[in-house]
Amino acid sequence: MSRLSEIQERIDKKIANVVVFGMGYIGLPTALFYAEKGLNVTGLDTNADLVSDLKNGITHMEEEGLDSLASQNLPRIRLITSYEEIEKADVCVLCLPSPIDKEKKPVLRFLENSIAELGRRLKKGCLVLIESTVPVGTTERLATLFAEESRLKLGNDFWFAHCPERVLPGKVVAELETNHRLAGGVTSQSTKLATAFLSSVFNAELVHPTSARVSEAAKLAENSYRDVNVAFANELARICAELGIDVTEVIQLANLHPRVDILRPGIGVGGYCLPKDGWLLVQSIKDGTFVPRLITAARSVNDEMPAYVFSRVQELDLEALSLKPIVGLLGLSFKPNVSDTRNSPSVQLVHILLAAGMEVIVFDPYVERDYGAKRAESLDELLDACEVVILGVGHDMLVRDLVEKDLSQKVFIDPNNSMPDLKNRVKKYIGLSI
Ligand code: SAJ
């Protein structure tokens, strides 16, 4: 029996040995989901402390439904830290970081190092799925690297595909099962095998065969599209500020049009993905003749938002308003109801306020860190300490508690329009445009 037929049969019978590389935001839920579907799953992460915690049932991730998925399925997963133990792998799923560096260039060493290690150890061929978001053409280059290291032949002994994740941080577990999936093979046989594997655990109607380059581009297009559209809303807010009109009302009325759906302006765009994926898309044609402008301009518009919110604070003359010279910032994560602070615009605003010599006190029920500011232990402690309050992130639990507070003596800055009803209940309400 050929290795292709062997892997195909093992996938069909659900006895394939699946190794998930990277027990992080995507890898851990993915491994748990595969285990729940009855697959033989190994989870590999080179972070020994992380693996040890996972072996003790500690996930370090706050995602709805993850705890119960973990308590039922972590015991079913073989957790390892070394590549020595993966020689029996039939399917390798790489959920490794693909960040950008300070010059906005893609950092692919995590994937390259892992593929090189895999190539050195896997004497029998396998199906390799790259779930990371990567510049277009990366999966093909990783397949070539694997062939060089393993001396195996693509299409004969091993198969490669790009199968990106689209789960929304904060809804990972729910979306794992319901999101459409792409099976982007570097060869047609790779596409077929990847499609067969994904269809063995997901609803086959949600699995879409394509090429690796199209899959890589589609994933980058999703997030770049969203980033550009948020930038449009943010630029519209800056225009409305100049005009002295409420951008929220403008958007609300514009969106009445049947084919208009302007997104929400705010303090900026954070998270692990949107801040980097536009750069990865543009970097995909770095040697090309065409130089994209819109996507990179949108990145600049969104990156400027924390400084713009700061300028709204600066317009306040704390002395004239005889206000305490301390600013309270509520919410530090990158979006509501998550604890993730990666690329958080609210954290960027803390740094800007401190750099301007202002005294800052912060409170976020999801985030322990203080980022160099004074950290309040409670919402009340922050409200007692200051009269200028910025709601950087409108966590549901913060909004719910604030509604009950007497904010009549507060200057309330609400860049995300989280609490417009406070307009008549505070000393001064400052939105994003009015
Ligand atoms: N944001 C706005 N205004 C909006 C929408 C978002 O300011 O109208 C801000 C958020 O506050 C946040 C940032 O943008 O700071 C990103 O938020 P998000 O919810 O759009 O994105 P993520 O990073 O949590 O998840 C995105 C999702 N991609 C799309 O919605 C196209 C998710 O589906 C992806 O799986 C994820 O990126 C990823 O991992 O790629």
PDB file of N, CA and C in Angstrom, residues 2-13 16 18 34 39 89-93 125-129 153-163 182-202 207-210:
ATOM      1  N   SER A   2       0.533   2.255  -0.871  1.00  0.00           N
ATOM      2  CA  SER A   2       1.341   3.494  -0.915  1.00  0.00           C
ATOM      3  C   SER A   2       1.090   4.287   0.366  1.00  0.00           C
ATOM      4  N   ARG A   3       2.018   5.180   0.671  1.00  0.00           N
ATOM      5  CA  ARG A   3       1.863   6.019   1.874  1.00  0.00           C
ATOM      6  C   ARG A   3       0.607   6.887   1.725  1.00  0.00           C
ATOM      7  N   LEU A   4       0.314   7.314   0.487  1.00  0.00           N
ATOM      8  CA  LEU A   4      -0.887   8.132   0.270  1.00  0.00           C
ATOM      9  C   LEU A   4      -2.137   7.329   0.639  1.00  0.00           C
ATOM     10  N   SER A   5      -2.218   6.105   0.127  1.00  0.00           N
ATOM     11  CA  SER A   5      -3.404   5.271   0.419  1.00  0.00           C
ATOM     12  C   SER A   5      -3.459   4.964   1.919  1.00  0.00           C
ATOM     13  N   GLU A   6      -2.284   4.758   2.507  1.00  0.00           N
ATOM     14  CA  GLU A   6      -2.260   4.450   3.955  1.00  0.00           C
ATOM     15  C   GLU A   6      -2.806   5.628   4.766  1.00  0.00           C
ATOM     16  N   ILE A   7      -2.338   6.843   4.436  1.00  0.00           N
ATOM     17  CA  ILE A   7      -2.817   8.022   5.190  1.00  0.00           C
ATOM     18  C   ILE A   7      -4.303   8.227   4.920  1.00  0.00           C
ATOM     19  N   GLN A   8      -4.691   8.105   3.628  1.00  0.00           N
ATOM     20  CA  GLN A   8      -6.108   8.285   3.280  1.00  0.00           C
ATOM     21  C   GLN A   8      -6.981   7.318   4.084  1.00  0.00           C
ATOM     22  N   GLU A   9      -6.521   6.046   4.165  1.00  0.00           N
ATOM     23  CA  GLU A   9      -7.319   5.023   4.878  1.00  0.00           C
ATOM     24  C   GLU A   9      -7.391   5.352   6.362  1.00  0.00           C
ATOM     25  N   ARG A  10      -6.258   5.795   6.922  1.00  0.00           N
ATOM     26  CA  ARG A  10      -6.223   6.090   8.360  1.00  0.00           C
ATOM     27  C   ARG A  10      -7.092   7.305   8.686  1.00  0.00           C
ATOM     28  N   ILE A  11      -7.138   8.263   7.750  1.00  0.00           N
ATOM     29  CA  ILE A  11      -8.034   9.424   7.949  1.00  0.00           C
ATOM     30  C   ILE A  11      -9.485   8.957   7.905  1.00  0.00           C
ATOM     31  N   ASP A  12      -9.790   8.166   6.892  1.00  0.00           N
ATOM     32  CA  ASP A  12     -11.180   7.704   6.720  1.00  0.00           C
ATOM     33  C   ASP A  12     -11.645   6.887   7.928  1.00  0.00           C
ATOM     34  N   LYS A  13     -10.717   6.088   8.483  1.00  0.00           N
ATOM     35  CA  LYS A  13     -11.100   5.247   9.637  1.00  0.00           C
ATOM     36  C   LYS A  13     -10.942   5.998  10.962  1.00  0.00           C
ATOM     37  N   ALA A  16      -5.948   8.052  12.228  1.00  0.00           N
ATOM     38  CA  ALA A  16      -4.707   8.777  11.899  1.00  0.00           C
ATOM     39  C   ALA A  16      -4.092   9.360  13.168  1.00  0.00           C
ATOM     40  N   VAL A  18      -2.540  12.328  14.754  1.00  0.00           N
ATOM     41  CA  VAL A  18      -2.521  13.762  14.458  1.00  0.00           C
ATOM     42  C   VAL A  18      -1.648  14.469  15.492  1.00  0.00           C
ATOM     43  N   TYR A  34     -10.209  18.149  18.033  1.00  0.00           N
ATOM     44  CA  TYR A  34      -9.897  16.893  17.322  1.00  0.00           C
ATOM     45  C   TYR A  34     -10.050  15.705  18.274  1.00  0.00           C
ATOM     46  N   LEU A  39     -10.186  11.610  17.464  1.00  0.00           N
ATOM     47  CA  LEU A  39      -8.903  11.370  16.784  1.00  0.00           C
ATOM     48  C   LEU A  39      -7.810  11.080  17.812  1.00  0.00           C
ATOM     49  N   ALA A  89       3.625  10.267  13.152  1.00  0.00           N
ATOM     50  CA  ALA A  89       2.572  11.216  12.739  1.00  0.00           C
ATOM     51  C   ALA A  89       2.091  10.921  11.315  1.00  0.00           C
ATOM     52  N   ASP A  90       0.785  10.941  11.153  1.00  0.00           N
ATOM     53  CA  ASP A  90       0.204  10.864   9.804  1.00  0.00           C
ATOM     54  C   ASP A  90      -0.186  12.268   9.327  1.00  0.00           C
ATOM     55  N   VAL A  91      -0.679  13.092  10.286  1.00  0.00           N
ATOM     56  CA  VAL A  91      -1.107  14.455   9.961  1.00  0.00           C
ATOM     57  C   VAL A  91      -0.453  15.407  10.971  1.00  0.00           C
ATOM     58  N   CYS A  92       0.237  16.427  10.466  1.00  0.00           N
ATOM     59  CA  CYS A  92       0.872  17.430  11.335  1.00  0.00           C
ATOM     60  C   CYS A  92       0.171  18.765  11.108  1.00  0.00           C
ATOM     61  N   VAL A  93      -0.344  19.362  12.185  1.00  0.00           N
ATOM     62  CA  VAL A  93      -1.094  20.625  12.082  1.00  0.00           C
ATOM     63  C   VAL A  93      -0.284  21.697  12.795  1.00  0.00           C
ATOM     64  N   GLY A 125       6.416   9.648   5.266  1.00  0.00           N
ATOM     65  CA  GLY A 125       5.777  10.893   4.856  1.00  0.00           C
ATOM     66  C   GLY A 125       4.537  11.191   5.681  1.00  0.00           C
ATOM     67  N   CYS A 126       3.968  12.364   5.454  1.00  0.00           N
ATOM     68  CA  CYS A 126       2.756  12.736   6.217  1.00  0.00           C
ATOM     69  C   CYS A 126       2.043  13.866   5.470  1.00  0.00           C
ATOM     70  N   LEU A 127       0.886  14.237   6.021  1.00  0.00           N
ATOM     71  CA  LEU A 127       0.147  15.410   5.531  1.00  0.00           C
ATOM     72  C   LEU A 127       0.457  16.554   6.492  1.00  0.00           C
ATOM     73  N   VAL A 128       0.944  17.663   5.986  1.00  0.00           N
ATOM     74  CA  VAL A 128       1.267  18.818   6.834  1.00  0.00           C
ATOM     75  C   VAL A 128       0.282  19.956   6.540  1.00  0.00           C
ATOM     76  N   LEU A 129      -0.414  20.409   7.594  1.00  0.00           N
ATOM     77  CA  LEU A 129      -1.359  21.519   7.445  1.00  0.00           C
ATOM     78  C   LEU A 129      -0.788  22.732   8.171  1.00  0.00           C
ATOM     79  N   LYS A 153       9.715  13.108  -1.189  1.00  0.00           N
ATOM     80  CA  LYS A 153       9.267  13.760  -2.420  1.00  0.00           C
ATOM     81  C   LYS A 153       7.836  14.255  -2.269  1.00  0.00           C
ATOM     82  N   LEU A 154       7.656  15.534  -2.500  1.00  0.00           N
ATOM     83  CA  LEU A 154       6.308  16.109  -2.418  1.00  0.00           C
ATOM     84  C   LEU A 154       5.411  15.403  -3.441  1.00  0.00           C
ATOM     85  N   GLY A 155       4.238  14.972  -2.952  1.00  0.00           N
ATOM     86  CA  GLY A 155       3.282  14.343  -3.868  1.00  0.00           C
ATOM     87  C   GLY A 155       3.427  12.838  -3.905  1.00  0.00           C
ATOM     88  N   ASN A 156       4.638  12.350  -3.573  1.00  0.00           N
ATOM     89  CA  ASN A 156       4.833  10.894  -3.439  1.00  0.00           C
ATOM     90  C   ASN A 156       4.778  10.477  -1.977  1.00  0.00           C
ATOM     91  N   ASP A 157       5.590  11.228  -1.172  1.00  0.00           N
ATOM     92  CA  ASP A 157       5.779  10.819   0.227  1.00  0.00           C
ATOM     93  C   ASP A 157       5.099  11.762   1.210  1.00  0.00           C
ATOM     94  N   PHE A 158       4.939  13.017   0.800  1.00  0.00           N
ATOM     95  CA  PHE A 158       4.288  13.936   1.756  1.00  0.00           C
ATOM     96  C   PHE A 158       3.440  14.946   0.997  1.00  0.00           C
ATOM     97  N   TRP A 159       2.506  15.566   1.740  1.00  0.00           N
ATOM     98  CA  TRP A 159       1.544  16.487   1.147  1.00  0.00           C
ATOM     99  C   TRP A 159       1.419  17.707   2.061  1.00  0.00           C
ATOM    100  N   PHE A 160       1.227  18.867   1.459  1.00  0.00           N
ATOM    101  CA  PHE A 160       1.244  20.130   2.210  1.00  0.00           C
ATOM    102  C   PHE A 160       0.016  20.957   1.851  1.00  0.00           C
ATOM    103  N   ALA A 161      -0.596  21.601   2.886  1.00  0.00           N
ATOM    104  CA  ALA A 161      -1.730  22.499   2.579  1.00  0.00           C
ATOM    105  C   ALA A 161      -1.798  23.628   3.592  1.00  0.00           C
ATOM    106  N   HIS A 162      -2.413  24.731   3.185  1.00  0.00           N
ATOM    107  CA  HIS A 162      -2.679  25.868   4.088  1.00  0.00           C
ATOM    108  C   HIS A 162      -4.148  25.807   4.479  1.00  0.00           C
ATOM    109  N   CYS A 163      -4.406  25.698   5.784  1.00  0.00           N
ATOM    110  CA  CYS A 163      -5.798  25.564   6.259  1.00  0.00           C
ATOM    111  C   CYS A 163      -5.990  26.560   7.405  1.00  0.00           C
ATOM    112  N   LEU A 182     -10.852  26.431   4.761  1.00  0.00           N
ATOM    113  CA  LEU A 182     -10.208  26.318   3.452  1.00  0.00           C
ATOM    114  C   LEU A 182      -9.177  25.189   3.498  1.00  0.00           C
ATOM    115  N   ALA A 183      -9.123  24.410   2.442  1.00  0.00           N
ATOM    116  CA  ALA A 183      -8.111  23.342   2.304  1.00  0.00           C
ATOM    117  C   ALA A 183      -7.283  23.695   1.071  1.00  0.00           C
ATOM    118  N   GLY A 184      -6.185  24.444   1.333  1.00  0.00           N
ATOM    119  CA  GLY A 184      -5.400  25.005   0.232  1.00  0.00           C
ATOM    120  C   GLY A 184      -4.132  24.212  -0.018  1.00  0.00           C
ATOM    121  N   GLY A 185      -4.176  23.230  -0.897  1.00  0.00           N
ATOM    122  CA  GLY A 185      -3.018  22.351  -1.134  1.00  0.00           C
ATOM    123  C   GLY A 185      -1.986  22.956  -2.079  1.00  0.00           C
ATOM    124  N   VAL A 186      -0.708  22.536  -1.876  1.00  0.00           N
ATOM    125  CA  VAL A 186       0.354  22.998  -2.786  1.00  0.00           C
ATOM    126  C   VAL A 186       0.341  22.150  -4.047  1.00  0.00           C
ATOM    127  N   THR A 187      -0.349  20.971  -3.974  1.00  0.00           N
ATOM    128  CA  THR A 187      -0.607  20.165  -5.177  1.00  0.00           C
ATOM    129  C   THR A 187      -2.080  19.740  -5.103  1.00  0.00           C
ATOM    130  N   SER A 188      -2.608  19.278  -6.208  1.00  0.00           N
ATOM    131  CA  SER A 188      -4.029  18.901  -6.185  1.00  0.00           C
ATOM    132  C   SER A 188      -4.254  17.716  -5.236  1.00  0.00           C
ATOM    133  N   GLN A 189      -3.270  16.813  -5.182  1.00  0.00           N
ATOM    134  CA  GLN A 189      -3.409  15.670  -4.275  1.00  0.00           C
ATOM    135  C   GLN A 189      -3.372  16.153  -2.819  1.00  0.00           C
ATOM    136  N   SER A 190      -2.531  17.173  -2.566  1.00  0.00           N
ATOM    137  CA  SER A 190      -2.483  17.747  -1.200  1.00  0.00           C
ATOM    138  C   SER A 190      -3.839  18.347  -0.835  1.00  0.00           C
ATOM    139  N   THR A 191      -4.449  19.020  -1.789  1.00  0.00           N
ATOM    140  CA  THR A 191      -5.770  19.606  -1.538  1.00  0.00           C
ATOM    141  C   THR A 191      -6.789  18.517  -1.210  1.00  0.00           C
ATOM    142  N   LYS A 192      -6.728  17.420  -1.995  1.00  0.00           N
ATOM    143  CA  LYS A 192      -7.686  16.319  -1.770  1.00  0.00           C
ATOM    144  C   LYS A 192      -7.514  15.719  -0.368  1.00  0.00           C
ATOM    145  N   LEU A 193      -6.253  15.502   0.008  1.00  0.00           N
ATOM    146  CA  LEU A 193      -5.983  14.849   1.304  1.00  0.00           C
ATOM    147  C   LEU A 193      -6.369  15.779   2.460  1.00  0.00           C
ATOM    148  N   ALA A 194      -6.047  17.077   2.298  1.00  0.00           N
ATOM    149  CA  ALA A 194      -6.397  18.049   3.354  1.00  0.00           C
ATOM    150  C   ALA A 194      -7.912  18.162   3.480  1.00  0.00           C
ATOM    151  N   THR A 195      -8.589  18.146   2.335  1.00  0.00           N
ATOM    152  CA  THR A 195     -10.055  18.205   2.339  1.00  0.00           C
ATOM    153  C   THR A 195     -10.638  16.978   3.034  1.00  0.00           C
ATOM    154  N   ALA A 196     -10.055  15.827   2.758  1.00  0.00           N
ATOM    155  CA  ALA A 196     -10.533  14.583   3.389  1.00  0.00           C
ATOM    156  C   ALA A 196     -10.336  14.651   4.897  1.00  0.00           C
ATOM    157  N   PHE A 197      -9.161  15.159   5.321  1.00  0.00           N
ATOM    158  CA  PHE A 197      -8.910  15.209   6.765  1.00  0.00           C
ATOM    159  C   PHE A 197      -9.865  16.185   7.447  1.00  0.00           C
ATOM    160  N   LEU A 198      -9.991  17.409   6.923  1.00  0.00           N
ATOM    161  CA  LEU A 198     -10.857  18.402   7.565  1.00  0.00           C
ATOM    162  C   LEU A 198     -12.309  17.930   7.550  1.00  0.00           C
ATOM    163  N   SER A 199     -12.699  17.268   6.453  1.00  0.00           N
ATOM    164  CA  SER A 199     -14.100  16.783   6.355  1.00  0.00           C
ATOM    165  C   SER A 199     -14.372  15.644   7.321  1.00  0.00           C
ATOM    166  N   SER A 200     -13.281  15.012   7.826  1.00  0.00           N
ATOM    167  CA  SER A 200     -13.496  13.903   8.780  1.00  0.00           C
ATOM    168  C   SER A 200     -13.805  14.434  10.183  1.00  0.00           C
ATOM    169  N   VAL A 201     -13.548  15.729  10.413  1.00  0.00           N
ATOM    170  CA  VAL A 201     -13.852  16.277  11.753  1.00  0.00           C
ATOM    171  C   VAL A 201     -14.835  17.447  11.701  1.00  0.00           C
ATOM    172  N   PHE A 202     -14.906  18.139  10.540  1.00  0.00           N
ATOM    173  CA  PHE A 202     -15.845  19.270  10.407  1.00  0.00           C
ATOM    174  C   PHE A 202     -16.950  18.886   9.429  1.00  0.00           C
ATOM    175  N   VAL A 207     -16.103  22.783   4.219  1.00  0.00           N
ATOM    176  CA  VAL A 207     -14.690  22.649   3.838  1.00  0.00           C
ATOM    177  C   VAL A 207     -14.566  22.949   2.345  1.00  0.00           C
ATOM    178  N   HIS A 208     -13.716  23.934   2.017  1.00  0.00           N
ATOM    179  CA  HIS A 208     -13.633  24.411   0.628  1.00  0.00           C
ATOM    180  C   HIS A 208     -12.243  24.149   0.052  1.00  0.00           C
ATOM    181  N   PRO A 209     -12.138  23.233  -0.916  1.00  0.00           N
ATOM    182  CA  PRO A 209     -10.828  22.946  -1.537  1.00  0.00           C
ATOM    183  C   PRO A 209     -10.369  24.135  -2.382  1.00  0.00           C
ATOM    184  N   THR A 210      -9.094  24.448  -2.315  1.00  0.00           N
ATOM    185  CA  THR A 210      -8.522  25.505  -3.161  1.00  0.00           C
ATOM    186  C   THR A 210      -7.016  25.298  -3.201  1.00  0.00           C
TER     187      THR A 210
END
